[in-house]
PDB file of C-alpha atoms and ligand atoms in Angstrom:
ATOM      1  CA  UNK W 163     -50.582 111.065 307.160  1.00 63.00           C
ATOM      2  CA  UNK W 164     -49.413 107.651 305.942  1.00 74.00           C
ATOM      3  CA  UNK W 165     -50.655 105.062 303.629  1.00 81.00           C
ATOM      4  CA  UNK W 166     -50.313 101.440 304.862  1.00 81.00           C
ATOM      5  CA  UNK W 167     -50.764 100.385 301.286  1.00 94.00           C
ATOM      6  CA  UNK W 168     -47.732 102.365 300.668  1.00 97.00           C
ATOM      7  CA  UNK W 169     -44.013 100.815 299.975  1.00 98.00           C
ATOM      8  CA  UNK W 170     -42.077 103.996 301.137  1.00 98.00           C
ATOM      9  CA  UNK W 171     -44.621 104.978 304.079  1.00 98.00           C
ATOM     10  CA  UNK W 172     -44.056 101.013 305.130  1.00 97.00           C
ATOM     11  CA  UNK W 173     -40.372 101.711 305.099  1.00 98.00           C
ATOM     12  CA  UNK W 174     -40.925 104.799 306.637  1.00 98.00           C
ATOM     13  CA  UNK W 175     -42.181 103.306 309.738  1.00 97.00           C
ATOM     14  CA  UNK W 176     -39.955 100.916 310.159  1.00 97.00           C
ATOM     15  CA  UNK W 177     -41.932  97.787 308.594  1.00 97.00           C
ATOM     16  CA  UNK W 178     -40.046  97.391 305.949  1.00 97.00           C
ATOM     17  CA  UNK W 179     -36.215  97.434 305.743  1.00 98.00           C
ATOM     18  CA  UNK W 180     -33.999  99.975 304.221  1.00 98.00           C
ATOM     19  CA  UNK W 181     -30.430 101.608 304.180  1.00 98.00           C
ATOM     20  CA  UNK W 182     -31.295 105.212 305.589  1.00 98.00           C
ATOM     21  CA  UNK W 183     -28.302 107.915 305.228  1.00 98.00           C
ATOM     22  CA  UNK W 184     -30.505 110.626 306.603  1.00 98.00           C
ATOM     23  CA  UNK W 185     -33.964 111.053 309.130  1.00 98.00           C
ATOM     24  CA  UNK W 186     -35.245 114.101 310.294  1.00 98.00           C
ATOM     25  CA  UNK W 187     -39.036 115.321 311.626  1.00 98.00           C
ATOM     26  CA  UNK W 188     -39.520 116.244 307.913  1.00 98.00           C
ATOM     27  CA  UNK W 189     -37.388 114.361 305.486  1.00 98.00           C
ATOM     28  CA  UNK W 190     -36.062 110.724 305.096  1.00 98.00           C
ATOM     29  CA  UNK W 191     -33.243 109.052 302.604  1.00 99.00           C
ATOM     30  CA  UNK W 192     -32.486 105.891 301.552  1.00 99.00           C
ATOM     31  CA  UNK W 193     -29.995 104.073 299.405  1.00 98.00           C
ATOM     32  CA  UNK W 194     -31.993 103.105 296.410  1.00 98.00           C
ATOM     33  CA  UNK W 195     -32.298  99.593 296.046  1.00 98.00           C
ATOM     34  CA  UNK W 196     -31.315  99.079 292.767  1.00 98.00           C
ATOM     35  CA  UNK W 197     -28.919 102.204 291.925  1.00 98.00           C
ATOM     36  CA  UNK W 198     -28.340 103.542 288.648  1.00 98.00           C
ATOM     37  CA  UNK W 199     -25.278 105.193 289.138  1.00 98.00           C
ATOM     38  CA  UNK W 200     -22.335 105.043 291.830  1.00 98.00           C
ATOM     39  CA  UNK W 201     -24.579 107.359 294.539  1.00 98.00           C
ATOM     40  CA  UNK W 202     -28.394 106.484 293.826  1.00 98.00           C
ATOM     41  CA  UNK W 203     -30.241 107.963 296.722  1.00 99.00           C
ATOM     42  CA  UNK W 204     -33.948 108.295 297.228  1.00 99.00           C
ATOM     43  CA  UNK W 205     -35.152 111.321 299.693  1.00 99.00           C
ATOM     44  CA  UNK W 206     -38.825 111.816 300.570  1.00 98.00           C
ATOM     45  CA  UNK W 207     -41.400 113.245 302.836  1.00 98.00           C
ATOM     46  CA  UNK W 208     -42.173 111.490 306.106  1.00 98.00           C
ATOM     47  CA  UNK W 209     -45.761 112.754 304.576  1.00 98.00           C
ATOM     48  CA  UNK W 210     -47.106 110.525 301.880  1.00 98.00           C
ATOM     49  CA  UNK W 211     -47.868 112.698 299.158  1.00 98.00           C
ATOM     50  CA  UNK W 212     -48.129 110.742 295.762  1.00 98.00           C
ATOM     51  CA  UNK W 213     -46.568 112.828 293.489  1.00 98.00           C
ATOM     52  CA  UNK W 214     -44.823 116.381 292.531  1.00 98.00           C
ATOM     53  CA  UNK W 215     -47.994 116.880 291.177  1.00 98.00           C
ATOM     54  CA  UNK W 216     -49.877 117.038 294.493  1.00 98.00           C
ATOM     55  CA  UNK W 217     -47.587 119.439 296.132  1.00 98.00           C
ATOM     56  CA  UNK W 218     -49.184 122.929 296.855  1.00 98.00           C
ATOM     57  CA  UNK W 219     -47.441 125.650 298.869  1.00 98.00           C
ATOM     58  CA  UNK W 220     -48.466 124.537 302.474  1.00 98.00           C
ATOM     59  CA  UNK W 221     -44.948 121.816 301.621  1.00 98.00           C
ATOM     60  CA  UNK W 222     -42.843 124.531 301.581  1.00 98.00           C
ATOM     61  CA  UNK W 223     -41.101 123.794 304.500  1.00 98.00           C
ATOM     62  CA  UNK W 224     -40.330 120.469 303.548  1.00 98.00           C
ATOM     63  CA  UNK W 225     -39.125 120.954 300.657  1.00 98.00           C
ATOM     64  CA  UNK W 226     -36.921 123.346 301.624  1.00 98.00           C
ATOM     65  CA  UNK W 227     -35.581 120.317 304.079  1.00 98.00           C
ATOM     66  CA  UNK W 228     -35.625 118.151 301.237  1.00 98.00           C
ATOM     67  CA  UNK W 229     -33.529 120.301 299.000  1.00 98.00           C
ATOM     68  CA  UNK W 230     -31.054 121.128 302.078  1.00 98.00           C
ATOM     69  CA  UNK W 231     -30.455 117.703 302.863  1.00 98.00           C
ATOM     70  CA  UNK W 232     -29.797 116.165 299.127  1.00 98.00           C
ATOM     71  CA  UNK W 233     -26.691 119.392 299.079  1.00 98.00           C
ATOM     72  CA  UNK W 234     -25.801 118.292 302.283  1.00 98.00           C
ATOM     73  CA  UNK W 235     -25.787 114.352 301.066  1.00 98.00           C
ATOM     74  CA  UNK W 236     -24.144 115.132 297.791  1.00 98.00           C
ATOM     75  CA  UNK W 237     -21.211 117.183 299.203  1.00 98.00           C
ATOM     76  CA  UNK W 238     -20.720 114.000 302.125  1.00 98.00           C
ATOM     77  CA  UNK W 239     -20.853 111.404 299.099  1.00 98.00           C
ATOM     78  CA  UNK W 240     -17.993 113.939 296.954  1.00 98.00           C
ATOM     79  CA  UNK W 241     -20.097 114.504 294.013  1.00 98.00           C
ATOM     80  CA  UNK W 242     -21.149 118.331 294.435  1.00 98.00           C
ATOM     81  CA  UNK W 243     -18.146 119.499 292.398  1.00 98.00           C
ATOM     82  CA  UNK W 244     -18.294 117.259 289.456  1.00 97.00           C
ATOM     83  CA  UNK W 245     -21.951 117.123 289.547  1.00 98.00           C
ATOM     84  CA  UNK W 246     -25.286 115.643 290.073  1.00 98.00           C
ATOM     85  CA  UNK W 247     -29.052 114.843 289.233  1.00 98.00           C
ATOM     86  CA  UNK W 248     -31.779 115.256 291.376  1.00 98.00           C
ATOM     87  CA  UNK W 249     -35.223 114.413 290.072  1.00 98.00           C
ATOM     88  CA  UNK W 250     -38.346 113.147 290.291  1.00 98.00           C
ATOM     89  CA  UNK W 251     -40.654 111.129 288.868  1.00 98.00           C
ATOM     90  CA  UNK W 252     -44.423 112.082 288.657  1.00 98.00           C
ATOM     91  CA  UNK W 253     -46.880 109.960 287.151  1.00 98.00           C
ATOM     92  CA  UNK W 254     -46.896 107.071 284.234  1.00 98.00           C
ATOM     93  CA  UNK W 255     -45.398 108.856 281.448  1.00 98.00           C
ATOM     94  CA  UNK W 256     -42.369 109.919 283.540  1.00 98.00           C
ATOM     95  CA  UNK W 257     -42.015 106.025 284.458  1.00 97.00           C
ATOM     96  CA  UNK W 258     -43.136 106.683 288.238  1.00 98.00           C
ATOM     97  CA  UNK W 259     -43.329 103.572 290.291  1.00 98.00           C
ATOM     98  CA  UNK W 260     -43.769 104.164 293.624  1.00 98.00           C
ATOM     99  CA  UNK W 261     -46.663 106.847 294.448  1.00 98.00           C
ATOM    100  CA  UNK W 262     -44.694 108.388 297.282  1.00 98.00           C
ATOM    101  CA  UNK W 263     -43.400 111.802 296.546  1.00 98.00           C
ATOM    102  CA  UNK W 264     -39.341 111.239 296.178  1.00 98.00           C
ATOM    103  CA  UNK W 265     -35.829 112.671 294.237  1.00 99.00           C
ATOM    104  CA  UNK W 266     -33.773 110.800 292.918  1.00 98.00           C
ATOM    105  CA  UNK W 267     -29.996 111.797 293.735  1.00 98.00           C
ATOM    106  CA  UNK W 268     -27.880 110.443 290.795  1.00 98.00           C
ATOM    107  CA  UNK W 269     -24.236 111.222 291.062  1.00 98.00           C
ATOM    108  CA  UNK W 270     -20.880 109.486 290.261  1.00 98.00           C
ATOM    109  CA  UNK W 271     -20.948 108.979 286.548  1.00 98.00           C
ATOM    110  CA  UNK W 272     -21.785 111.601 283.927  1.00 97.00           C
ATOM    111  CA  UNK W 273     -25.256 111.668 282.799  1.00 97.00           C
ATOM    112  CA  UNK W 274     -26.770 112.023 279.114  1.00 96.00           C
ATOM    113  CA  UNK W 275     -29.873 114.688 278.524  1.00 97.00           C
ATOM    114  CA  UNK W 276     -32.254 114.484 277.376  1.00 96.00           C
ATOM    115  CA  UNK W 277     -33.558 111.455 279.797  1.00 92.00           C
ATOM    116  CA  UNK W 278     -34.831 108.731 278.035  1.00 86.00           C
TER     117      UNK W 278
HETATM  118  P1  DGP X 452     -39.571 105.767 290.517  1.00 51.82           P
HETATM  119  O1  DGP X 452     -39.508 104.739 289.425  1.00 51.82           O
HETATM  120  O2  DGP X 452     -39.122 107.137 290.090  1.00 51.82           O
HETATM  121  O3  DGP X 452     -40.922 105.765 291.208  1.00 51.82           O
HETATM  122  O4  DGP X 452     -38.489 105.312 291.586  1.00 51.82           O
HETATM  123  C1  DGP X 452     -38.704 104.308 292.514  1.00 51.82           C
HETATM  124  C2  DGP X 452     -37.358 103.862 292.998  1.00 51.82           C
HETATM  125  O5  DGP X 452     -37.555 103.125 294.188  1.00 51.82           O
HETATM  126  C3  DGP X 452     -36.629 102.938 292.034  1.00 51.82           C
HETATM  127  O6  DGP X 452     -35.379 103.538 291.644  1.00 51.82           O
HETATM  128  C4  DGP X 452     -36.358 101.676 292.825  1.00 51.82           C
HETATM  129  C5  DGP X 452     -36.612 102.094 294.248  1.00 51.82           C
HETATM  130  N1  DGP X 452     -37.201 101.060 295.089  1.00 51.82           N
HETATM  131  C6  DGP X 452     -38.271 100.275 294.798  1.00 51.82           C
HETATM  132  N2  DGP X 452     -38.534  99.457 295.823  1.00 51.82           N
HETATM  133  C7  DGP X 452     -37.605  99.725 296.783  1.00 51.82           C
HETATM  134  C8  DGP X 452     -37.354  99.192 298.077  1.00 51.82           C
HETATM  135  O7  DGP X 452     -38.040  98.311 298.588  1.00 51.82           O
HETATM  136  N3  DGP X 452     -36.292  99.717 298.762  1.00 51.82           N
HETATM  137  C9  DGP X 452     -35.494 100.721 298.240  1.00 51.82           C
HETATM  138  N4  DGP X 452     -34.491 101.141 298.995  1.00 51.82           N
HETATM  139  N5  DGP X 452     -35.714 101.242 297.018  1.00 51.82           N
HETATM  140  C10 DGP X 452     -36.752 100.753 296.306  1.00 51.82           C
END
């Protein structure tokens, strides 16, 4: 299902542009558009789902894809041995500001806790 309303469902399909570094039947990534460390990359469901706090079992598979792919993109962009953050967002009190479901993979530059 998609949301026409929806920034990352419009990118998604194509409507609006984007740098992808990954596209499967399951799972897209993106460069984030306004990155907050050296590798910012966003990876989502091809299925909107608004939030982490929608998910339910039946999105197992994908995010078993999802979590597969962001090793995969962290050990191609050489930050899987000094480290990384991958994270998302869910809802107005964690600062969420796109209702599509997506992580955040930080990497590059070392990273204070707890998050602001
Ligand atoms: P969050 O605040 O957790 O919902 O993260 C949304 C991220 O999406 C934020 O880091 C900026 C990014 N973003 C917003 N609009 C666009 C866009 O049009 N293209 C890309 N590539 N990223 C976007």
């Amino acid at each position: 299902m998609t949301d026409n309303d929806c920034l990352f469902c419009r990118i998604i399909a194509g409507e609006v542009p984007a740098d992808f570094v990954h596209q499967d039947d399951l799972v897209v990534a993106i460069r984030d558009v306004s990155p907050k460390a050296p590798t910012h990359l966003l990876l989502m469901p091809r299925e909107h789902v608004v939030s982490a706090a929608e998910l339910t079992d039946a999105h197992r598979p994908m995010l078993g894809r999802l979590f597969a792919v962001a090793a995969d993109l962290a050990r191609n962009a050489d930050i899987a041995e000094r480290g990384f953050r991958l994270v998302t967002n869910a809802g107005p009190d964690a600062g969420q500001s796109v209702p599509h479901l997506h992580f955040h993979l930080l990497g590059g530059r070392s990273m204070g806790w707890p998050p602001g």
